[in-house]
mmCIF file of C-alpha atoms and ligand atoms in Angstrom:
data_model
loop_
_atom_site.group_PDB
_atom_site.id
_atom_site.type_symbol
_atom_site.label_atom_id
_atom_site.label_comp_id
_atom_site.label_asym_id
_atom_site.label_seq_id
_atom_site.Cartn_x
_atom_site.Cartn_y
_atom_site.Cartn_z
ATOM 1 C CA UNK A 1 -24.660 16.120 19.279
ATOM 2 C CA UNK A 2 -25.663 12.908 20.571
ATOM 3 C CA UNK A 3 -24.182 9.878 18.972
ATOM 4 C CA UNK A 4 -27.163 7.964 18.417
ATOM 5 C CA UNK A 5 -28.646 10.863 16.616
ATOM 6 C CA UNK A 6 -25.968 11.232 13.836
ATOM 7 C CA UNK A 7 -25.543 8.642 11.154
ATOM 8 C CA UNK A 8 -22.155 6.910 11.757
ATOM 9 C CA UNK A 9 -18.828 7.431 9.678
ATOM 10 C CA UNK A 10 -16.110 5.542 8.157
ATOM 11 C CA UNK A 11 -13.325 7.486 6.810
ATOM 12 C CA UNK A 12 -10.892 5.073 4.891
ATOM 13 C CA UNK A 13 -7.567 7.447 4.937
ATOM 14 C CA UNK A 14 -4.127 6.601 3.115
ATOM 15 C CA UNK A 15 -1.336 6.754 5.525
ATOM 16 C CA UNK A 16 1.116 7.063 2.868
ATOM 17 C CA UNK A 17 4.519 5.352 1.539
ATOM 18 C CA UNK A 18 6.233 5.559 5.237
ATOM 19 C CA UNK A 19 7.148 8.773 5.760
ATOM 20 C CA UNK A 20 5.183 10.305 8.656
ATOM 21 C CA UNK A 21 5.119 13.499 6.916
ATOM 22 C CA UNK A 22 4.096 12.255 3.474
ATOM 23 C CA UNK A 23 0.091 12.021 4.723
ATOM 24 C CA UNK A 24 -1.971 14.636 3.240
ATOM 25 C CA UNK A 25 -3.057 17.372 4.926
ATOM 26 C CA UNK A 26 -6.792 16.703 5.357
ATOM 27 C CA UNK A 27 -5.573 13.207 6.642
ATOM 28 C CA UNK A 28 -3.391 14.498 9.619
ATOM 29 C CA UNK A 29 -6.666 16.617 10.561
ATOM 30 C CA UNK A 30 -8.569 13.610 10.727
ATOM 31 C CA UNK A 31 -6.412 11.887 12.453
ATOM 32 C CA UNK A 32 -6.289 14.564 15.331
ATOM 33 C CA UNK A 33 -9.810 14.160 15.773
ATOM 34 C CA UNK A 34 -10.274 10.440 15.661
ATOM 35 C CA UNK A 35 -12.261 8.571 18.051
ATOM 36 C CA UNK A 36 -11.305 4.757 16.798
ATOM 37 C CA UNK A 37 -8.419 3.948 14.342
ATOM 38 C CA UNK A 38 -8.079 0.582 12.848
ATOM 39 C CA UNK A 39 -4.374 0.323 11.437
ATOM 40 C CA UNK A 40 -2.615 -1.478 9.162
ATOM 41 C CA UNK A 41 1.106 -2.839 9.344
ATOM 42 C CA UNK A 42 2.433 -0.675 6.774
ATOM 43 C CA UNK A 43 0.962 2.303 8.254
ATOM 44 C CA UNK A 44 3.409 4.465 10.143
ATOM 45 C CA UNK A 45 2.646 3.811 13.674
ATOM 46 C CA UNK A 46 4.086 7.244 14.466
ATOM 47 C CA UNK A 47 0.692 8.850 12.785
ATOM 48 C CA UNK A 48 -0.948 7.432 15.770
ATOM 49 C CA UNK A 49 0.825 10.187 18.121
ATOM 50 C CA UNK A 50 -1.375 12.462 16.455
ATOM 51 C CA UNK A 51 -4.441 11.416 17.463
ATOM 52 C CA UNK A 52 -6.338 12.203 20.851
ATOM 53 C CA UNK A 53 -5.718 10.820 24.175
ATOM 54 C CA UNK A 54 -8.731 9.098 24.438
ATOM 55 C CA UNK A 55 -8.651 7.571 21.225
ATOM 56 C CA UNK A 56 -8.774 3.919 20.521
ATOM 57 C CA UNK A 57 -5.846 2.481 18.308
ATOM 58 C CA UNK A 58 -6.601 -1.218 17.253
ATOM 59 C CA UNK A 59 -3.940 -3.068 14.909
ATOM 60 C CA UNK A 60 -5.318 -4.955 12.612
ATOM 61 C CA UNK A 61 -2.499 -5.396 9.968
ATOM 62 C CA UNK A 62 -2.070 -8.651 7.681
ATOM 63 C CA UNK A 63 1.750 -9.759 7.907
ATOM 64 C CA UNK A 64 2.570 -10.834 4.592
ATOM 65 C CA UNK A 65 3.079 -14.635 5.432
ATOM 66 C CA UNK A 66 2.327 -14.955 9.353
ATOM 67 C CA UNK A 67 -0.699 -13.664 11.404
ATOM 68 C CA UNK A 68 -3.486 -11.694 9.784
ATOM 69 C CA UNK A 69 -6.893 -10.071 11.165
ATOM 70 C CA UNK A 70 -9.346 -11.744 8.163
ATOM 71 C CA UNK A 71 -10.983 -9.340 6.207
ATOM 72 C CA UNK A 72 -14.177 -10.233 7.951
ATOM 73 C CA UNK A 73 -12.943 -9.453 11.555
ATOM 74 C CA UNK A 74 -11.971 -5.857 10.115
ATOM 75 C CA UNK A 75 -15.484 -5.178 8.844
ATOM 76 C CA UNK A 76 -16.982 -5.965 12.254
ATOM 77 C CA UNK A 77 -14.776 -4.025 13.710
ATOM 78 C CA UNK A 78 -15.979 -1.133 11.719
ATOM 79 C CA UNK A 79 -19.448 -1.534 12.356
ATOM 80 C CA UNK A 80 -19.348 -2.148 16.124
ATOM 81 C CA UNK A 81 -17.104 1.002 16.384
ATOM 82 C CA UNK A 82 -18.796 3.490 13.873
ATOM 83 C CA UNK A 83 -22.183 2.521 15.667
ATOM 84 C CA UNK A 84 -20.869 2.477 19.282
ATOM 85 C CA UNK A 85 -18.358 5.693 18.638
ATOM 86 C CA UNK A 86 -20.049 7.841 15.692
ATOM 87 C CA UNK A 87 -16.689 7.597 13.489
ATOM 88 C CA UNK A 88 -14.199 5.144 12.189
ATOM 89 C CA UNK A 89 -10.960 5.873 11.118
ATOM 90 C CA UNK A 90 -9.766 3.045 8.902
ATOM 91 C CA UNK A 91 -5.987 3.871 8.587
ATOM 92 C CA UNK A 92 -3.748 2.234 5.699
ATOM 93 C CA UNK A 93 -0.311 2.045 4.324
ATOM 94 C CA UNK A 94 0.871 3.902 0.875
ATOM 95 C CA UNK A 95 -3.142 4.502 -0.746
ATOM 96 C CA UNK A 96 -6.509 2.436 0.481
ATOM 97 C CA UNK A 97 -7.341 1.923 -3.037
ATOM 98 C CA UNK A 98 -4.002 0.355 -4.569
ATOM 99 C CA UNK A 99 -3.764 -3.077 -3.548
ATOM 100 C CA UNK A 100 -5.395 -2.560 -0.475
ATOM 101 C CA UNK A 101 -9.302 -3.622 -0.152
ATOM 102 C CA UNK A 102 -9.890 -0.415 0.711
ATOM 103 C CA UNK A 103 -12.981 -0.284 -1.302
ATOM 104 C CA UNK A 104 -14.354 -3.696 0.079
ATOM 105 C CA UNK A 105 -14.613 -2.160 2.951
ATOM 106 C CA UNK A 106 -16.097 1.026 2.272
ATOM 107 C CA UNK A 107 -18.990 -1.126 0.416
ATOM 108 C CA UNK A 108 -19.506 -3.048 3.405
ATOM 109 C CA UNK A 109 -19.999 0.134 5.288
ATOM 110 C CA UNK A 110 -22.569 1.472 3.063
ATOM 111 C CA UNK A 111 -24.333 -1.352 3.196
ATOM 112 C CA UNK A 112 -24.593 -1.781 6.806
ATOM 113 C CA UNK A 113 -26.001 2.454 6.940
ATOM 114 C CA UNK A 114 -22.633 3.921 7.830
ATOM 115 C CA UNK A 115 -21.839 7.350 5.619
ATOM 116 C CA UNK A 116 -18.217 6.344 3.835
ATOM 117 C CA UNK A 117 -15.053 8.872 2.988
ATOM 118 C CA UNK A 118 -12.658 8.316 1.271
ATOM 119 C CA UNK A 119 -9.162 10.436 1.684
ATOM 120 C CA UNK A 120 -6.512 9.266 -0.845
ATOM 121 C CA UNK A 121 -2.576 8.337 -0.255
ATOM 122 C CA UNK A 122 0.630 8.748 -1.222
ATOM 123 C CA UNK A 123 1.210 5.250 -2.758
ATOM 124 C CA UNK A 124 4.398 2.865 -2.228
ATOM 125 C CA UNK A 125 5.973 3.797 -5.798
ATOM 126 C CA UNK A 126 5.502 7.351 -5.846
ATOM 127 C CA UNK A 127 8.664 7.364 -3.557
ATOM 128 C CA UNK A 128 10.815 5.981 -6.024
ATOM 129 C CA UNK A 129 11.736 9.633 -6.577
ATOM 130 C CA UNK A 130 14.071 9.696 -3.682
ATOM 131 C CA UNK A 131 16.310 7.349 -5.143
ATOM 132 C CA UNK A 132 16.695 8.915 -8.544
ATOM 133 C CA UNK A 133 13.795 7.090 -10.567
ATOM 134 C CA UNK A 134 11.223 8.948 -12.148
ATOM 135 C CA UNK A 135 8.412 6.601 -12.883
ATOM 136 C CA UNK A 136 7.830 8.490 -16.666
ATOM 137 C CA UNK A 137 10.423 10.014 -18.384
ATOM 138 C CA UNK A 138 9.539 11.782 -22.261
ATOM 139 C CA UNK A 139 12.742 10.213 -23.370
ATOM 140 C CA UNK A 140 12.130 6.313 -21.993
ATOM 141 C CA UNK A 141 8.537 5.454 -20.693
ATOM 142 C CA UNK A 142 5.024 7.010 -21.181
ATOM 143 C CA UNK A 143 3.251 4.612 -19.180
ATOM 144 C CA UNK A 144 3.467 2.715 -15.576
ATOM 145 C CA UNK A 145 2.061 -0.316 -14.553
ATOM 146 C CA UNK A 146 1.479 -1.374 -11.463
ATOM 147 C CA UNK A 147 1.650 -5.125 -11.160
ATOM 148 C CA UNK A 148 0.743 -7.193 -8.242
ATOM 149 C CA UNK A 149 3.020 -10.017 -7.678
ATOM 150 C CA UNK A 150 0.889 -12.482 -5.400
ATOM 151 C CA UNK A 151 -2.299 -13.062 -5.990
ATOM 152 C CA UNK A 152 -5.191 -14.625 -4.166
ATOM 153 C CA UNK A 153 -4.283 -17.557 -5.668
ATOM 154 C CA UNK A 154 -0.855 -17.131 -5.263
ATOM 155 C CA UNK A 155 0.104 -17.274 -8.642
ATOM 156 C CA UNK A 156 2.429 -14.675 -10.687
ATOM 157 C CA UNK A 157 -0.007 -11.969 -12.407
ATOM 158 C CA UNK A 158 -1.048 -12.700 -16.129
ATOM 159 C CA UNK A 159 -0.938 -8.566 -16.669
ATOM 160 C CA UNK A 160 2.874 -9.183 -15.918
ATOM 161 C CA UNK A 161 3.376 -10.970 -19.670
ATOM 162 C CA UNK A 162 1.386 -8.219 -21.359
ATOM 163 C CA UNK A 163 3.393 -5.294 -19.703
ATOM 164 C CA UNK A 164 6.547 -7.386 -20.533
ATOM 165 C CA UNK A 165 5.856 -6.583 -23.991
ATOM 166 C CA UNK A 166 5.366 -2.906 -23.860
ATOM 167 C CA UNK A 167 8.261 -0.159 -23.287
ATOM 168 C CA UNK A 168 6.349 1.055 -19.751
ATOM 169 C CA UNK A 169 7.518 1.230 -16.089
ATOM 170 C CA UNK A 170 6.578 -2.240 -14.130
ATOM 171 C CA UNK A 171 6.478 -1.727 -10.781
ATOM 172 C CA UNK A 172 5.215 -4.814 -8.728
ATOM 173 C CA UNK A 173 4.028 -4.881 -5.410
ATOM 174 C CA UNK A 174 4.003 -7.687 -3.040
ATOM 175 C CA UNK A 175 6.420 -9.587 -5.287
ATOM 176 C CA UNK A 176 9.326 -10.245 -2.964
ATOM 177 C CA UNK A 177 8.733 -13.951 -2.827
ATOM 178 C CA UNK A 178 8.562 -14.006 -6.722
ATOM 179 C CA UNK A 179 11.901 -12.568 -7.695
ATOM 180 C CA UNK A 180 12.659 -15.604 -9.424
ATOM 181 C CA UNK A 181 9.661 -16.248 -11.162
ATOM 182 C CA UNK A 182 9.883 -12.670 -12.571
ATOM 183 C CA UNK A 183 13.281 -12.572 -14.044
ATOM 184 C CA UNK A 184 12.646 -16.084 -15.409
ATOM 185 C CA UNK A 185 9.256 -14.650 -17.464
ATOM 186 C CA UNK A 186 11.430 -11.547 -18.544
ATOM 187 C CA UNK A 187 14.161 -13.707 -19.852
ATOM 188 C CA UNK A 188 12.124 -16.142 -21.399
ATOM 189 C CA UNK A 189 10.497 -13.601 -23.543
ATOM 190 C CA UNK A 190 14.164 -11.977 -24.433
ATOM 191 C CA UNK A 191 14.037 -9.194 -22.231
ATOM 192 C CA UNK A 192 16.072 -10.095 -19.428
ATOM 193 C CA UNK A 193 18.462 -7.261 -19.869
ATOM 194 C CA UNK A 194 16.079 -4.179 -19.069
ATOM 195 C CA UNK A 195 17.658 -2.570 -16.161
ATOM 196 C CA UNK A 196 15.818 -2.973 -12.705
ATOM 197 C CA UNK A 197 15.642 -1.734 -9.274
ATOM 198 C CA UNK A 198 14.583 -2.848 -5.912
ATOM 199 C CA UNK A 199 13.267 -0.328 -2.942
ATOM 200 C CA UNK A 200 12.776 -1.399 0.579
ATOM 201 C CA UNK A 201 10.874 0.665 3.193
ATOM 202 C CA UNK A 202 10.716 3.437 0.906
ATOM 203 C CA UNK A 203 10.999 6.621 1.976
ATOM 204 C CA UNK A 204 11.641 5.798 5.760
ATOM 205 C CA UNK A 205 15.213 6.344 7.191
ATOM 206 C CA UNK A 206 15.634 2.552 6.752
ATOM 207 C CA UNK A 207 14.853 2.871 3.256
ATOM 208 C CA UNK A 208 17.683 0.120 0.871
ATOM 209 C CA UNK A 209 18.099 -0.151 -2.875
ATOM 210 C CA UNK A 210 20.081 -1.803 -5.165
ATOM 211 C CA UNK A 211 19.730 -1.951 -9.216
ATOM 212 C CA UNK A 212 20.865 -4.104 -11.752
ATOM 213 C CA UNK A 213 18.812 -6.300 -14.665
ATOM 214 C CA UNK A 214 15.893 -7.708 -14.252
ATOM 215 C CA UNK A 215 17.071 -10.828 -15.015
ATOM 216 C CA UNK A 216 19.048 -10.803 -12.013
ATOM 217 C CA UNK A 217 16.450 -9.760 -9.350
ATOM 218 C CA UNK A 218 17.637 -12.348 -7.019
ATOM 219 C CA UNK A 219 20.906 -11.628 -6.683
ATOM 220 C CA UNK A 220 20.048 -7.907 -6.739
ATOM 221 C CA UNK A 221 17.940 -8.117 -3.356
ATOM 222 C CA UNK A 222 20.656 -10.611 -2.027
ATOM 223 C CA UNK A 223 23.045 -7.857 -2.782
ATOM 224 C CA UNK A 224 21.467 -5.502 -0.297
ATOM 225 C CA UNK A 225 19.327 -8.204 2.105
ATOM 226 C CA UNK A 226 16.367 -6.397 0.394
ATOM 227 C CA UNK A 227 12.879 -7.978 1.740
ATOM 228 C CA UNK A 228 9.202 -7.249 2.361
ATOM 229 C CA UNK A 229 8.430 -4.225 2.252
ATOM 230 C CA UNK A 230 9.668 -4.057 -1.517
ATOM 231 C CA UNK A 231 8.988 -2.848 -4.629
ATOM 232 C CA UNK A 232 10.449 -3.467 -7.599
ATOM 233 C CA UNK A 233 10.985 -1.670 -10.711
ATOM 234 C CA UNK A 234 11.500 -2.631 -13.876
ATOM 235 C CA UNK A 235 12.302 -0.260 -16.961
ATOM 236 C CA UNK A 236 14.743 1.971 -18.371
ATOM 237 C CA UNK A 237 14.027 4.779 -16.275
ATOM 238 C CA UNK A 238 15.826 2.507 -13.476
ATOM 239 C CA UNK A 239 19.308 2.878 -15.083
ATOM 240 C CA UNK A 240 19.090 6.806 -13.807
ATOM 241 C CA UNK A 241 19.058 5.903 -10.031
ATOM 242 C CA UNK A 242 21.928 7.067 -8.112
HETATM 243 N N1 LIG B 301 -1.737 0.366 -0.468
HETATM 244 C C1 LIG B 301 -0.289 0.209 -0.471
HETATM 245 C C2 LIG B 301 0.115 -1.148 -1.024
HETATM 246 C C3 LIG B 301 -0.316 -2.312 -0.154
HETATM 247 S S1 LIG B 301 0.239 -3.865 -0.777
HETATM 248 C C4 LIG B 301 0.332 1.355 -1.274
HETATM 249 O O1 LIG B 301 -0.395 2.119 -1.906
HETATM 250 O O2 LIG B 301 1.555 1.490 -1.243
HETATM 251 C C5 LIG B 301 1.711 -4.104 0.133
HETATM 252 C C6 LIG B 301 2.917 -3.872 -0.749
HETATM 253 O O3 LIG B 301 3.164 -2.477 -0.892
HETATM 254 C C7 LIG B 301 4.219 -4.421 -0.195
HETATM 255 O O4 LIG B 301 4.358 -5.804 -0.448
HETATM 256 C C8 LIG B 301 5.233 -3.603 -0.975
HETATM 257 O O5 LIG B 301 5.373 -4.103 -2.288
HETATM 258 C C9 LIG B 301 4.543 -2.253 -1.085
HETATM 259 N N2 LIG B 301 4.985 -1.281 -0.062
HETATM 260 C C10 LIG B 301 4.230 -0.687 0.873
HETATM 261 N N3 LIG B 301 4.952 0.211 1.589
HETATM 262 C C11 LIG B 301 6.198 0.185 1.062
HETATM 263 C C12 LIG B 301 7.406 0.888 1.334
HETATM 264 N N4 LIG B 301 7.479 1.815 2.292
HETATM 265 N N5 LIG B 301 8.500 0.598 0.587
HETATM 266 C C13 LIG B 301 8.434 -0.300 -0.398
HETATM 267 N N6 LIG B 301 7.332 -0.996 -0.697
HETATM 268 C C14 LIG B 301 6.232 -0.757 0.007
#
């Protein structure tokens, strides 16, 4: 069918925690027939070997504290490519919709007349498994919260003070640069000694841990040389790792 005749398509796809292998199945199939992808940093580049030959791969990734494609740039991107091409593949690290603006850009889309999809991911914390933690446990948390550590003002999430409080799983996100400031709010509110644990590059044969209390953080990424890509896990159900 002709291009021009069929209304164009963004498919916003989760790439998963790292792991090649860890994409869902209706997301590898997608992938083999892409025409454009637009990828993210975190996104495993090796899901790009699975596309087409003649397929366009365009990196578009925001480094955590160096260069970034602004969120506008992306958006054009999509338009000029779902119009030009017929379909978009918008690929990104762990799931589009946790902490990922995912959904901005599926409602920028729509507006603009392009038919959206939306195929979920494996998120960052789900791999938490492979080192021993099981995010609920009937015997020490019946909850998770996930917990962004930078915001877009760059300030320490408020949610982080209520979730203090309860007996769930915090996991932050994007909070490697705030180790300090989030021992010193669980210690200030007495609960410095709930154990903790730090995963780098989940689930990816570089993948580092290391555990200890939360209010030690610091010295428990120092411990390994954890950094970005981290999350970290605070709870009980952290004292179980291996
Ligand atoms: N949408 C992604 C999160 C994007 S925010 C997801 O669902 O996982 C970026 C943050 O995700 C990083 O700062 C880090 O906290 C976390 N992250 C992503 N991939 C990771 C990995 N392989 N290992 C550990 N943390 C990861």
């Amino acid at each position: 069918m002709n291009i021009l005749e069929r209304i164009p398509e963004l498919y916003v796809l989760g790439a998963g925690p790292g792991d090649p292998e860890l994409i869902t199945v209706k997301g590898y199939r997608i992938l083999q027939k892409a025409k454009v992808v637009l990828y993210d940093n975190l996104a495993n580049k090796e899901l790009l070997e699975l596309t087409p030959e003649d397929c366009e791969k365009i990196y578009v990734g925001k480094q955590p504290y160096g260069d970034y494609t602004p969120q506008e740039q992306i958006h054009e991107l999509i338009k000029h490519f779902a119009f030009t091409k017929g379909s978009v593949v918008r690929l990104k690290g762990g799931d589009p919709f946790i902490f990922g603006r995912g959904f901005e850009e599926i409602l920028f889309a729509r507006e603009n007349g392009i038919k959206t999809y939306f195929i979920p991911g494996i998120t960052s914390m789900q791999a938490s498994g492979s080192v021993d933690i099981p995010l609920t446990h009937r015997a020490m948390s019946e909850s998770v919260w996930m917990v962004t550590g930078t915001k877009k003002d760059g300030l320490l999430s408020a949610d982080l003070k209520l979730a203090i409080q309860s007996n769930a799983t915090v996991v932050i996100y994007m909070g490697m640069k705030k180790l300090d400031e989030i021992a010193r709010a669980y210690i200030e509110s007495g609960n410095g000694n709930i154990p903790a644990a730090i995963i780098q590059n989940a689930s990816k044969p570089n993948q580092k841990s290391a555990r200890g209390f939360v209010k030690n953080l610091p010295a428990i990424a120092e411990s390994k040389a954890l950094t970005y890509p981290a999350i970290i896990i605070i709870g009980a159900v952290t004292s179980l790792a291996n």
